[in-house]
Amino acid sequence: MYVGRFVVVAPDRAAYRVSSRSFPNRRIVAREGGATLTVGPTEDAPETDNPYISYNCVREVDGAVVVGNGSHVDPITEKIGLGYPARDALAESLLALDYEKDDYDTPRIAGVVGEDSYIGTVRKDALLVEQVDEPTLVATYEEDSPTAFDLDGETPQEIASEVYDHEFEHAVCAAGVVRDDDGIETAIENGE
């Protein structure tokens, strides 16, 4: 089954995976010492003016971490940095940016792992933001409402590899995140 990009959020960890039929030549790179993970084209990717190809997919802020499938990750992060509760930062940013205005009306998906953890999506027909107490998935297609998901990985690398290797079709790259008493750790799986 093809679900497109997806986010998994749990109270203490998260994952993000790019799955793509149209733009498979992408990878995730770490910036700012791993505090920000950015999706972008590989060197051999064809030129495109598609605004949805490059974006920050993971950002740390004030002991929390934001994961998502597009440019909305940045305003969510900024609002948390300004003191907004995670739920409000997530809901307000998703609502303001709305779903992607592409040929598929692609939903925006995101999550926050922090003192309280949330997952959300904005689709053409709904804005959904839910607090999570177990691993929960939301994807851009097919699984576009929050639903329970088995996430067994405990380290960031195990999480990134687990979602990259998941049976959902057309894996491109993935990120894993763990938040614990020692802080936030991230890992990348680019399938290399």
PDB file of C-alpha atoms in Angstrom:
ATOM      1  CA  MET A   1       0.000   0.000   0.000  1.00  0.00           C
ATOM      2  CA  TYR A   2       1.215   3.496  -0.840  1.00  0.00           C
ATOM      3  CA  VAL A   3       0.555   6.013   1.946  1.00  0.00           C
ATOM      4  CA  GLY A   4       2.978   8.743   0.857  1.00  0.00           C
ATOM      5  CA  ARG A   5       4.887  10.598   3.550  1.00  0.00           C
ATOM      6  CA  PHE A   6       4.109   9.644   7.126  1.00  0.00           C
ATOM      7  CA  VAL A   7       4.745  10.625  10.734  1.00  0.00           C
ATOM      8  CA  VAL A   8       4.662   8.385  13.800  1.00  0.00           C
ATOM      9  CA  VAL A   9       4.522  10.063  17.214  1.00  0.00           C
ATOM     10  CA  ALA A  10       4.714   8.431  20.655  1.00  0.00           C
ATOM     11  CA  PRO A  11       5.103  10.076  24.068  1.00  0.00           C
ATOM     12  CA  ASP A  12       8.907   9.664  23.971  1.00  0.00           C
ATOM     13  CA  ARG A  13       9.859   9.160  20.314  1.00  0.00           C
ATOM     14  CA  ALA A  14       8.906   9.888  16.743  1.00  0.00           C
ATOM     15  CA  ALA A  15       9.623   8.930  13.151  1.00  0.00           C
ATOM     16  CA  TYR A  16       9.220  10.532   9.752  1.00  0.00           C
ATOM     17  CA  ARG A  17       9.461   8.844   6.346  1.00  0.00           C
ATOM     18  CA  VAL A  18       9.455  10.199   2.853  1.00  0.00           C
ATOM     19  CA  SER A  19       7.742   7.805   0.478  1.00  0.00           C
ATOM     20  CA  SER A  20       7.448   9.055  -3.073  1.00  0.00           C
ATOM     21  CA  ARG A  21       6.581   7.879  -6.550  1.00  0.00           C
ATOM     22  CA  SER A  22       7.139  11.292  -8.187  1.00  0.00           C
ATOM     23  CA  PHE A  23      10.297  12.596  -6.469  1.00  0.00           C
ATOM     24  CA  PRO A  24      12.399   9.657  -5.200  1.00  0.00           C
ATOM     25  CA  ASN A  25      15.749  11.453  -5.527  1.00  0.00           C
ATOM     26  CA  ARG A  26      15.770  12.952  -2.047  1.00  0.00           C
ATOM     27  CA  ARG A  27      17.643  12.444   1.175  1.00  0.00           C
ATOM     28  CA  ILE A  28      17.724  13.768   4.712  1.00  0.00           C
ATOM     29  CA  VAL A  29      20.736  15.682   5.989  1.00  0.00           C
ATOM     30  CA  ALA A  30      21.541  16.762   9.552  1.00  0.00           C
ATOM     31  CA  ARG A  31      22.213  20.411  10.284  1.00  0.00           C
ATOM     32  CA  GLU A  32      22.903  22.366  13.461  1.00  0.00           C
ATOM     33  CA  GLY A  33      24.588  19.363  15.090  1.00  0.00           C
ATOM     34  CA  GLY A  34      21.576  17.134  14.411  1.00  0.00           C
ATOM     35  CA  ALA A  35      19.041  19.548  15.951  1.00  0.00           C
ATOM     36  CA  THR A  36      17.515  20.063  12.496  1.00  0.00           C
ATOM     37  CA  LEU A  37      17.001  17.395   9.835  1.00  0.00           C
ATOM     38  CA  THR A  38      16.270  18.630   6.325  1.00  0.00           C
ATOM     39  CA  VAL A  39      14.806  16.812   3.319  1.00  0.00           C
ATOM     40  CA  GLY A  40      16.307  17.879   0.017  1.00  0.00           C
ATOM     41  CA  PRO A  41      17.131  16.646  -3.476  1.00  0.00           C
ATOM     42  CA  THR A  42      20.120  14.420  -4.146  1.00  0.00           C
ATOM     43  CA  GLU A  43      22.851  15.645  -6.494  1.00  0.00           C
ATOM     44  CA  ASP A  44      21.411  13.546  -9.344  1.00  0.00           C
ATOM     45  CA  ALA A  45      17.818  14.775  -8.884  1.00  0.00           C
ATOM     46  CA  PRO A  46      16.230  16.474 -11.882  1.00  0.00           C
ATOM     47  CA  GLU A  47      15.635  20.213 -11.617  1.00  0.00           C
ATOM     48  CA  THR A  48      12.195  21.150 -10.264  1.00  0.00           C
ATOM     49  CA  ASP A  49      10.368  24.229  -9.092  1.00  0.00           C
ATOM     50  CA  ASN A  50       8.092  22.135  -6.848  1.00  0.00           C
ATOM     51  CA  PRO A  51       7.925  23.977  -3.489  1.00  0.00           C
ATOM     52  CA  TYR A  52       7.171  20.753  -1.565  1.00  0.00           C
ATOM     53  CA  ILE A  53      10.461  18.921  -2.271  1.00  0.00           C
ATOM     54  CA  SER A  54      12.789  20.576   0.285  1.00  0.00           C
ATOM     55  CA  TYR A  55      11.917  21.333   3.913  1.00  0.00           C
ATOM     56  CA  ASN A  56      12.922  20.798   7.531  1.00  0.00           C
ATOM     57  CA  CYS A  57      11.329  17.526   8.702  1.00  0.00           C
ATOM     58  CA  VAL A  58      12.685  17.512  12.284  1.00  0.00           C
ATOM     59  CA  ARG A  59      13.490  20.471  14.543  1.00  0.00           C
ATOM     60  CA  GLU A  60      14.313  20.679  18.228  1.00  0.00           C
ATOM     61  CA  VAL A  61      13.022  23.496  20.415  1.00  0.00           C
ATOM     62  CA  ASP A  62      13.044  23.991  24.191  1.00  0.00           C
ATOM     63  CA  GLY A  63      13.234  20.297  25.069  1.00  0.00           C
ATOM     64  CA  ALA A  64      10.636  19.282  22.490  1.00  0.00           C
ATOM     65  CA  VAL A  65      10.947  18.058  18.932  1.00  0.00           C
ATOM     66  CA  VAL A  66       8.702  18.772  15.936  1.00  0.00           C
ATOM     67  CA  VAL A  67       8.371  16.346  12.998  1.00  0.00           C
ATOM     68  CA  GLY A  68       6.450  16.903   9.773  1.00  0.00           C
ATOM     69  CA  ASN A  69       6.200  16.742   6.013  1.00  0.00           C
ATOM     70  CA  GLY A  70       6.768  20.342   4.989  1.00  0.00           C
ATOM     71  CA  SER A  71       7.395  24.006   5.632  1.00  0.00           C
ATOM     72  CA  HIS A  72       4.879  24.028   8.514  1.00  0.00           C
ATOM     73  CA  VAL A  73       7.549  22.414  10.747  1.00  0.00           C
ATOM     74  CA  ASP A  74       9.225  25.822  11.049  1.00  0.00           C
ATOM     75  CA  PRO A  75       6.256  27.878  12.338  1.00  0.00           C
ATOM     76  CA  ILE A  76       5.268  25.075  14.737  1.00  0.00           C
ATOM     77  CA  THR A  77       8.812  25.156  16.123  1.00  0.00           C
ATOM     78  CA  GLU A  78       8.834  28.951  16.319  1.00  0.00           C
ATOM     79  CA  LYS A  79       5.509  29.073  18.181  1.00  0.00           C
ATOM     80  CA  ILE A  80       6.695  26.526  20.750  1.00  0.00           C
ATOM     81  CA  GLY A  81       9.835  28.647  21.161  1.00  0.00           C
ATOM     82  CA  LEU A  82       7.579  31.629  21.891  1.00  0.00           C
ATOM     83  CA  GLY A  83       5.834  29.701  24.655  1.00  0.00           C
ATOM     84  CA  TYR A  84       2.757  28.350  22.870  1.00  0.00           C
ATOM     85  CA  PRO A  85       1.522  24.996  24.176  1.00  0.00           C
ATOM     86  CA  ALA A  86       2.462  22.221  21.709  1.00  0.00           C
ATOM     87  CA  ARG A  87      -1.171  21.475  20.853  1.00  0.00           C
ATOM     88  CA  ASP A  88      -1.893  25.111  20.014  1.00  0.00           C
ATOM     89  CA  ALA A  89       1.311  25.566  17.999  1.00  0.00           C
ATOM     90  CA  LEU A  90       0.472  22.454  15.986  1.00  0.00           C
ATOM     91  CA  ALA A  91      -3.191  23.320  15.385  1.00  0.00           C
ATOM     92  CA  GLU A  92      -2.615  26.990  14.589  1.00  0.00           C
ATOM     93  CA  SER A  93       0.241  26.351  12.149  1.00  0.00           C
ATOM     94  CA  LEU A  94      -1.554  23.526  10.335  1.00  0.00           C
ATOM     95  CA  LEU A  95      -4.693  25.641  10.025  1.00  0.00           C
ATOM     96  CA  ALA A  96      -2.781  28.710   8.822  1.00  0.00           C
ATOM     97  CA  LEU A  97      -0.805  26.866   6.126  1.00  0.00           C
ATOM     98  CA  ASP A  98      -3.643  24.483   5.208  1.00  0.00           C
ATOM     99  CA  TYR A  99      -3.240  21.403   2.983  1.00  0.00           C
ATOM    100  CA  GLU A 100      -0.805  21.512   0.072  1.00  0.00           C
ATOM    101  CA  LYS A 101      -2.311  23.070  -3.028  1.00  0.00           C
ATOM    102  CA  ASP A 102      -0.932  20.428  -5.413  1.00  0.00           C
ATOM    103  CA  ASP A 103      -2.697  18.066  -7.822  1.00  0.00           C
ATOM    104  CA  TYR A 104      -3.595  15.720  -4.944  1.00  0.00           C
ATOM    105  CA  ASP A 105      -4.622  18.208  -2.219  1.00  0.00           C
ATOM    106  CA  THR A 106      -1.915  16.555  -0.110  1.00  0.00           C
ATOM    107  CA  PRO A 107      -2.503  16.842   3.641  1.00  0.00           C
ATOM    108  CA  ARG A 108       0.089  18.437   5.887  1.00  0.00           C
ATOM    109  CA  ILE A 109       1.063  16.124   8.746  1.00  0.00           C
ATOM    110  CA  ALA A 110       3.078  16.852  11.866  1.00  0.00           C
ATOM    111  CA  GLY A 111       3.709  15.920  15.454  1.00  0.00           C
ATOM    112  CA  VAL A 112       5.351  17.203  18.615  1.00  0.00           C
ATOM    113  CA  VAL A 113       7.164  15.077  21.194  1.00  0.00           C
ATOM    114  CA  GLY A 114       7.498  16.948  24.472  1.00  0.00           C
ATOM    115  CA  GLU A 115       6.022  17.109  27.963  1.00  0.00           C
ATOM    116  CA  ASP A 116       2.793  16.213  26.187  1.00  0.00           C
ATOM    117  CA  SER A 117       2.943  14.708  22.702  1.00  0.00           C
ATOM    118  CA  TYR A 118       0.557  15.390  19.823  1.00  0.00           C
ATOM    119  CA  ILE A 119      -0.037  14.362  16.231  1.00  0.00           C
ATOM    120  CA  GLY A 120      -2.008  16.306  13.659  1.00  0.00           C
ATOM    121  CA  THR A 121      -3.048  16.703  10.067  1.00  0.00           C
ATOM    122  CA  VAL A 122      -4.835  19.261   7.976  1.00  0.00           C
ATOM    123  CA  ARG A 123      -6.685  17.850   4.983  1.00  0.00           C
ATOM    124  CA  LYS A 124      -9.024  19.490   2.508  1.00  0.00           C
ATOM    125  CA  ASP A 125     -11.951  18.371   4.693  1.00  0.00           C
ATOM    126  CA  ALA A 126     -10.598  18.455   8.260  1.00  0.00           C
ATOM    127  CA  LEU A 127      -8.099  19.637  10.854  1.00  0.00           C
ATOM    128  CA  LEU A 128      -7.280  16.863  13.346  1.00  0.00           C
ATOM    129  CA  VAL A 129      -4.974  17.281  16.364  1.00  0.00           C
ATOM    130  CA  GLU A 130      -4.807  14.549  19.006  1.00  0.00           C
ATOM    131  CA  GLN A 131      -2.732  13.936  22.109  1.00  0.00           C
ATOM    132  CA  VAL A 132      -0.903  10.597  21.909  1.00  0.00           C
ATOM    133  CA  ASP A 133      -0.254   8.053  24.636  1.00  0.00           C
ATOM    134  CA  GLU A 134       0.903   5.274  22.273  1.00  0.00           C
ATOM    135  CA  PRO A 135       2.676   5.257  18.899  1.00  0.00           C
ATOM    136  CA  THR A 136       0.284   6.893  16.437  1.00  0.00           C
ATOM    137  CA  LEU A 137       0.607   7.279  12.670  1.00  0.00           C
ATOM    138  CA  VAL A 138      -0.791   9.777  10.217  1.00  0.00           C
ATOM    139  CA  ALA A 139       0.079   9.727   6.511  1.00  0.00           C
ATOM    140  CA  THR A 140      -0.631  11.900   3.507  1.00  0.00           C
ATOM    141  CA  TYR A 141      -2.666   9.213   1.702  1.00  0.00           C
ATOM    142  CA  GLU A 142      -4.852   6.272   2.775  1.00  0.00           C
ATOM    143  CA  GLU A 143      -3.953   6.590   6.502  1.00  0.00           C
ATOM    144  CA  ASP A 144      -4.771  10.310   6.735  1.00  0.00           C
ATOM    145  CA  SER A 145      -6.357  10.173  10.213  1.00  0.00           C
ATOM    146  CA  PRO A 146      -4.369   9.406  13.387  1.00  0.00           C
ATOM    147  CA  THR A 147      -4.289   5.659  14.028  1.00  0.00           C
ATOM    148  CA  ALA A 148      -2.357   3.325  16.364  1.00  0.00           C
ATOM    149  CA  PHE A 149       0.907   1.993  14.905  1.00  0.00           C
ATOM    150  CA  ASP A 150       3.404  -0.624  16.093  1.00  0.00           C
ATOM    151  CA  LEU A 151       6.744   1.132  16.593  1.00  0.00           C
ATOM    152  CA  ASP A 152       9.229  -1.188  18.294  1.00  0.00           C
ATOM    153  CA  GLY A 153      12.524   0.674  17.814  1.00  0.00           C
ATOM    154  CA  GLU A 154      14.061   2.171  20.937  1.00  0.00           C
ATOM    155  CA  THR A 155      17.082   4.061  19.580  1.00  0.00           C
ATOM    156  CA  PRO A 156      16.848   6.771  16.931  1.00  0.00           C
ATOM    157  CA  GLN A 157      18.652   4.555  14.401  1.00  0.00           C
ATOM    158  CA  GLU A 158      16.383   1.574  15.129  1.00  0.00           C
ATOM    159  CA  ILE A 159      13.339   3.805  14.669  1.00  0.00           C
ATOM    160  CA  ALA A 160      14.613   5.318  11.402  1.00  0.00           C
ATOM    161  CA  SER A 161      15.469   1.871  10.013  1.00  0.00           C
ATOM    162  CA  GLU A 162      12.162   0.377  11.165  1.00  0.00           C
ATOM    163  CA  VAL A 163       9.995   2.946   9.377  1.00  0.00           C
ATOM    164  CA  TYR A 164      12.277   2.966   6.319  1.00  0.00           C
ATOM    165  CA  ASP A 165      11.909  -0.826   6.040  1.00  0.00           C
ATOM    166  CA  HIS A 166       8.152  -0.805   6.746  1.00  0.00           C
ATOM    167  CA  GLU A 167       5.976  -2.522   4.149  1.00  0.00           C
ATOM    168  CA  PHE A 168       4.462   0.764   2.935  1.00  0.00           C
ATOM    169  CA  GLU A 169       5.640   1.249  -0.656  1.00  0.00           C
ATOM    170  CA  HIS A 170       8.267   3.560  -2.196  1.00  0.00           C
ATOM    171  CA  ALA A 171      10.546   4.359   0.760  1.00  0.00           C
ATOM    172  CA  VAL A 172      12.985   7.183   0.019  1.00  0.00           C
ATOM    173  CA  CYS A 173      14.447   8.246   3.386  1.00  0.00           C
ATOM    174  CA  ALA A 174      13.527   8.317   7.077  1.00  0.00           C
ATOM    175  CA  ALA A 175      14.345   9.931  10.407  1.00  0.00           C
ATOM    176  CA  GLY A 176      14.115   8.605  13.960  1.00  0.00           C
ATOM    177  CA  VAL A 177      13.893  10.668  17.146  1.00  0.00           C
ATOM    178  CA  VAL A 178      14.098   9.805  20.840  1.00  0.00           C
ATOM    179  CA  ARG A 179      13.381  12.246  23.694  1.00  0.00           C
ATOM    180  CA  ASP A 180      14.468  11.189  27.185  1.00  0.00           C
ATOM    181  CA  ASP A 181      16.092  12.597  30.335  1.00  0.00           C
ATOM    182  CA  ASP A 182      19.374  12.999  28.437  1.00  0.00           C
ATOM    183  CA  GLY A 183      17.776  15.186  25.773  1.00  0.00           C
ATOM    184  CA  ILE A 184      16.859  14.598  22.151  1.00  0.00           C
ATOM    185  CA  GLU A 185      18.700  12.293  19.756  1.00  0.00           C
ATOM    186  CA  THR A 186      18.094  11.903  16.028  1.00  0.00           C
ATOM    187  CA  ALA A 187      19.146   9.484  13.310  1.00  0.00           C
ATOM    188  CA  ILE A 188      18.785   9.284   9.540  1.00  0.00           C
ATOM    189  CA  GLU A 189      18.213   6.386   7.140  1.00  0.00           C
ATOM    190  CA  ASN A 190      18.786   7.303   3.495  1.00  0.00           C
ATOM    191  CA  GLY A 191      18.787   3.730   2.204  1.00  0.00           C
ATOM    192  CA  GLU A 192      22.447   3.915   1.221  1.00  0.00           C
TER     193      GLU A 192
END
